[in-house]
Tab-separated table of C-alpha atoms in Angstrom:
chain	number	residue	atom	x	y	z
A	773	MET	CA	-72.439	-4.599	11.333
A	774	SER	CA	-74.962	-3.245	8.838
A	775	THR	CA	-78.155	-1.587	9.896
A	776	HIS	CA	-80.340	-4.426	8.300
A	777	SER	CA	-78.658	-7.019	10.531
A	778	LEU	CA	-78.930	-4.876	13.460
A	779	ILE	CA	-82.742	-4.497	12.966
A	780	ARG	CA	-82.960	-8.296	12.213
A	781	PHE	CA	-80.940	-8.935	15.502
A	782	SER	CA	-83.288	-6.622	17.463
A	783	ARG	CA	-86.419	-8.362	16.095
A	784	HIS	CA	-84.970	-11.756	16.878
A	785	THR	CA	-84.118	-10.575	20.504
A	786	LEU	CA	-87.545	-9.152	21.084
A	787	ARG	CA	-89.121	-12.292	19.915
A	788	GLN	CA	-86.979	-14.295	22.422
A	789	LEU	CA	-87.629	-11.699	25.212
A	790	LYS	CA	-91.348	-12.745	24.886
A	791	PHE	CA	-90.223	-16.062	26.524
A	792	VAL	CA	-87.491	-14.777	28.847
A	793	LEU	CA	-89.357	-12.076	30.515
A	794	PRO	CA	-92.460	-14.020	31.546
A	795	GLY	CA	-90.418	-17.145	32.259
A	796	GLY	CA	-88.139	-14.927	34.563
A	797	LEU	CA	-91.174	-13.391	36.255
A	798	LEU	CA	-92.831	-16.805	36.870
A	799	THR	CA	-89.501	-18.177	38.142
A	800	TYR	CA	-88.995	-15.285	40.463
A	801	TYR	CA	-92.635	-15.261	41.838
A	802	PHE	CA	-92.654	-19.033	42.422
A	803	ASP	CA	-89.040	-19.122	43.554
A	804	SER	CA	-89.045	-22.235	41.458
A	805	HIS	CA	-85.200	-22.636	40.966
A	806	ASN	CA	-84.826	-22.776	45.034
A	807	VAL	CA	-87.928	-24.928	45.277
A	808	PHE	CA	-86.394	-27.355	42.865
A	809	LEU	CA	-83.066	-27.268	44.597
A	810	ARG	CA	-84.637	-28.064	47.893
A	811	ILE	CA	-86.355	-31.162	46.454
A	812	TRP	CA	-83.093	-32.111	44.865
A	813	GLY	CA	-81.402	-32.126	48.093
A	814	GLY	CA	-83.907	-34.051	49.953
A	815	ASP	CA	-85.454	-31.289	51.965
A	816	ALA	CA	-88.980	-32.232	50.666
A	817	GLY	CA	-89.558	-34.837	53.495
A	818	LYS	CA	-89.688	-37.728	51.055
A	819	HIS	CA	-86.166	-38.959	51.056
A	820	GLY	CA	-85.778	-40.763	47.804
A	821	TRP	CA	-88.514	-40.288	45.174
A	822	GLY	CA	-88.565	-36.422	45.219
A	823	GLY	CA	-84.901	-36.385	44.698
A	824	PHE	CA	-84.981	-39.125	42.037
A	825	ALA	CA	-87.743	-37.383	40.138
A	826	ALA	CA	-85.709	-34.072	40.269
A	827	ARG	CA	-82.617	-35.882	38.923
A	828	LEU	CA	-84.641	-37.412	36.098
A	829	SER	CA	-86.025	-34.016	35.146
A	830	ILE	CA	-82.473	-32.682	35.141
A	831	LEU	CA	-81.344	-35.656	33.008
A	832	SER	CA	-84.134	-34.925	30.490
A	833	ALA	CA	-83.157	-31.270	30.391
A	834	ALA	CA	-79.535	-32.151	29.871
A	835	VAL	CA	-80.637	-34.407	26.876
A	836	THR	CA	-82.686	-31.567	25.490
A	837	LEU	CA	-79.903	-29.092	25.756
A	838	SER	CA	-77.324	-31.441	24.319
A	839	LEU	CA	-79.540	-32.065	21.333
A	840	PHE	CA	-80.229	-28.393	20.885
A	841	LEU	CA	-76.621	-27.521	20.930
A	842	TYR	CA	-75.855	-30.442	18.517
A	843	VAL	CA	-78.609	-29.010	16.125
A	844	LEU	CA	-77.011	-25.540	16.478
A	845	ALA	CA	-73.590	-27.038	15.718
A	846	LEU	CA	-74.597	-29.012	12.662
A	847	PRO	CA	-73.392	-26.421	10.085
A	848	LEU	CA	-69.913	-26.577	11.537
A	849	ILE	CA	-70.079	-30.344	11.797
A	850	GLN	CA	-71.423	-31.028	8.349
A	851	GLY	CA	-69.967	-27.900	6.589
A	852	GLU	CA	-73.279	-26.980	5.127
A	853	GLN	CA	-76.353	-25.169	6.423
A	854	PRO	CA	-79.260	-27.758	7.039
A	855	ASN	CA	-82.655	-26.896	5.878
A	856	TYR	CA	-84.594	-26.632	9.041
A	857	ARG	CA	-87.922	-25.996	7.429
A	858	HIS	CA	-87.816	-29.321	5.791
A	859	TRP	CA	-86.334	-31.347	8.798
A	860	ARG	CA	-88.203	-34.514	7.956
A	861	GLN	CA	-86.253	-34.975	4.783
A	862	SER	CA	-82.799	-34.378	6.533
A	863	GLY	CA	-81.188	-37.654	7.695
A	864	VAL	CA	-79.791	-36.159	10.845
A	865	LEU	CA	-82.668	-33.842	11.754
A	866	SER	CA	-85.315	-36.289	11.196
A	867	ARG	CA	-83.767	-38.457	13.890
A	868	VAL	CA	-82.596	-35.670	16.424
A	869	ILE	CA	-85.825	-33.415	16.381
A	870	PRO	CA	-88.246	-36.135	17.408
A	871	ILE	CA	-85.826	-37.257	20.294
A	872	MET	CA	-85.533	-33.723	21.386
A	873	THR	CA	-89.200	-33.128	21.344
A	874	ALA	CA	-89.827	-36.300	23.500
A	875	SER	CA	-87.225	-35.104	25.892
A	876	ILE	CA	-88.790	-31.655	26.254
A	877	VAL	CA	-92.343	-33.102	26.764
A	878	ALA	CA	-90.976	-35.771	29.345
A	879	GLY	CA	-88.836	-33.251	31.036
A	880	TRP	CA	-91.466	-30.413	31.429
A	881	SER	CA	-94.077	-33.178	32.563
A	882	LEU	CA	-91.772	-34.601	35.089
A	883	LEU	CA	-90.784	-31.208	36.408
A	884	SER	CA	-94.294	-30.083	36.764
A	885	TYR	CA	-95.190	-33.245	38.622
A	886	THR	CA	-91.850	-32.879	40.805
A	887	LEU	CA	-92.653	-29.351	41.802
A	888	GLY	CA	-96.435	-29.973	42.353
A	889	ARG	CA	-95.961	-33.219	44.403
A	890	TRP	CA	-93.010	-32.401	46.520
A	891	SER	CA	-93.431	-28.811	47.358
A	892	ASN	CA	-96.102	-26.505	48.729
A	893	LEU	CA	-96.800	-25.083	45.368
A	894	GLY	CA	-99.475	-27.660	44.441
A	895	TYR	CA	-100.079	-29.091	41.036
A	896	MET	CA	-101.292	-26.015	39.379
A	897	GLY	CA	-98.440	-23.885	40.875
A	898	GLY	CA	-95.994	-26.678	39.766
A	899	VAL	CA	-97.175	-26.551	36.147
A	900	LEU	CA	-96.947	-22.761	36.298
A	901	ALA	CA	-93.353	-22.964	37.790
A	902	ALA	CA	-92.253	-25.496	35.404
A	903	SER	CA	-93.621	-23.473	32.568
A	904	GLY	CA	-91.814	-20.461	33.685
A	905	LEU	CA	-88.438	-22.318	34.089
A	906	TYR	CA	-88.911	-23.856	30.506
A	907	ALA	CA	-89.913	-20.478	28.959
A	908	LEU	CA	-86.858	-18.798	30.648
A	909	ALA	CA	-84.474	-21.522	29.395
A	910	PHE	CA	-85.767	-21.830	25.958
A	911	GLY	CA	-85.888	-17.963	25.506
A	912	SER	CA	-82.306	-17.867	26.682
A	913	MET	CA	-81.221	-20.625	24.415
A	914	GLY	CA	-82.889	-18.975	21.641
A	915	LEU	CA	-80.592	-15.971	22.036
A	916	LEU	CA	-77.584	-18.045	21.214
A	917	PRO	CA	-76.434	-17.246	17.722
A	918	ALA	CA	-76.507	-20.051	15.109
A	919	PRO	CA	-73.265	-20.485	13.235
A	920	ARG	CA	-73.545	-19.678	9.486
A	921	VAL	CA	-71.569	-21.645	6.800
A	922	GLN	CA	-71.163	-20.140	3.397
A	923	ARG	CA	-72.931	-22.124	0.723
A	924	GLN	CA	-70.634	-23.221	-2.197
């Protein structure tokens, strides 16, 4: 591993840690993962809607994660490196990225509402807790290395 790639790796890691650290701190402070699991399990007192909303937010997160991993795997699937900067001109990326964006917005909104409505966090606490979980998740996903395909 050359010094240049080590420096680039370190800069990339530091950029992702700007999301991981605050997200982890917010998640720890609000105990949002445990609050979410209690809502999921029906301990929120409202059997049905709280758990249903929690499951929908997990479904949205699963769609987001699947599409993100698909975008990461595109170089291996297609055999060439996609141009992420000009994603609107790419046939695959122009379809996947808007769906992924919509699932991120829907999932975060639903998680914020779920945590605010069916816990003692309140709506502002729900927004902060959901933001912390999303920052932690996206910062962690950003640490995954993207596969490189040699251009021919």
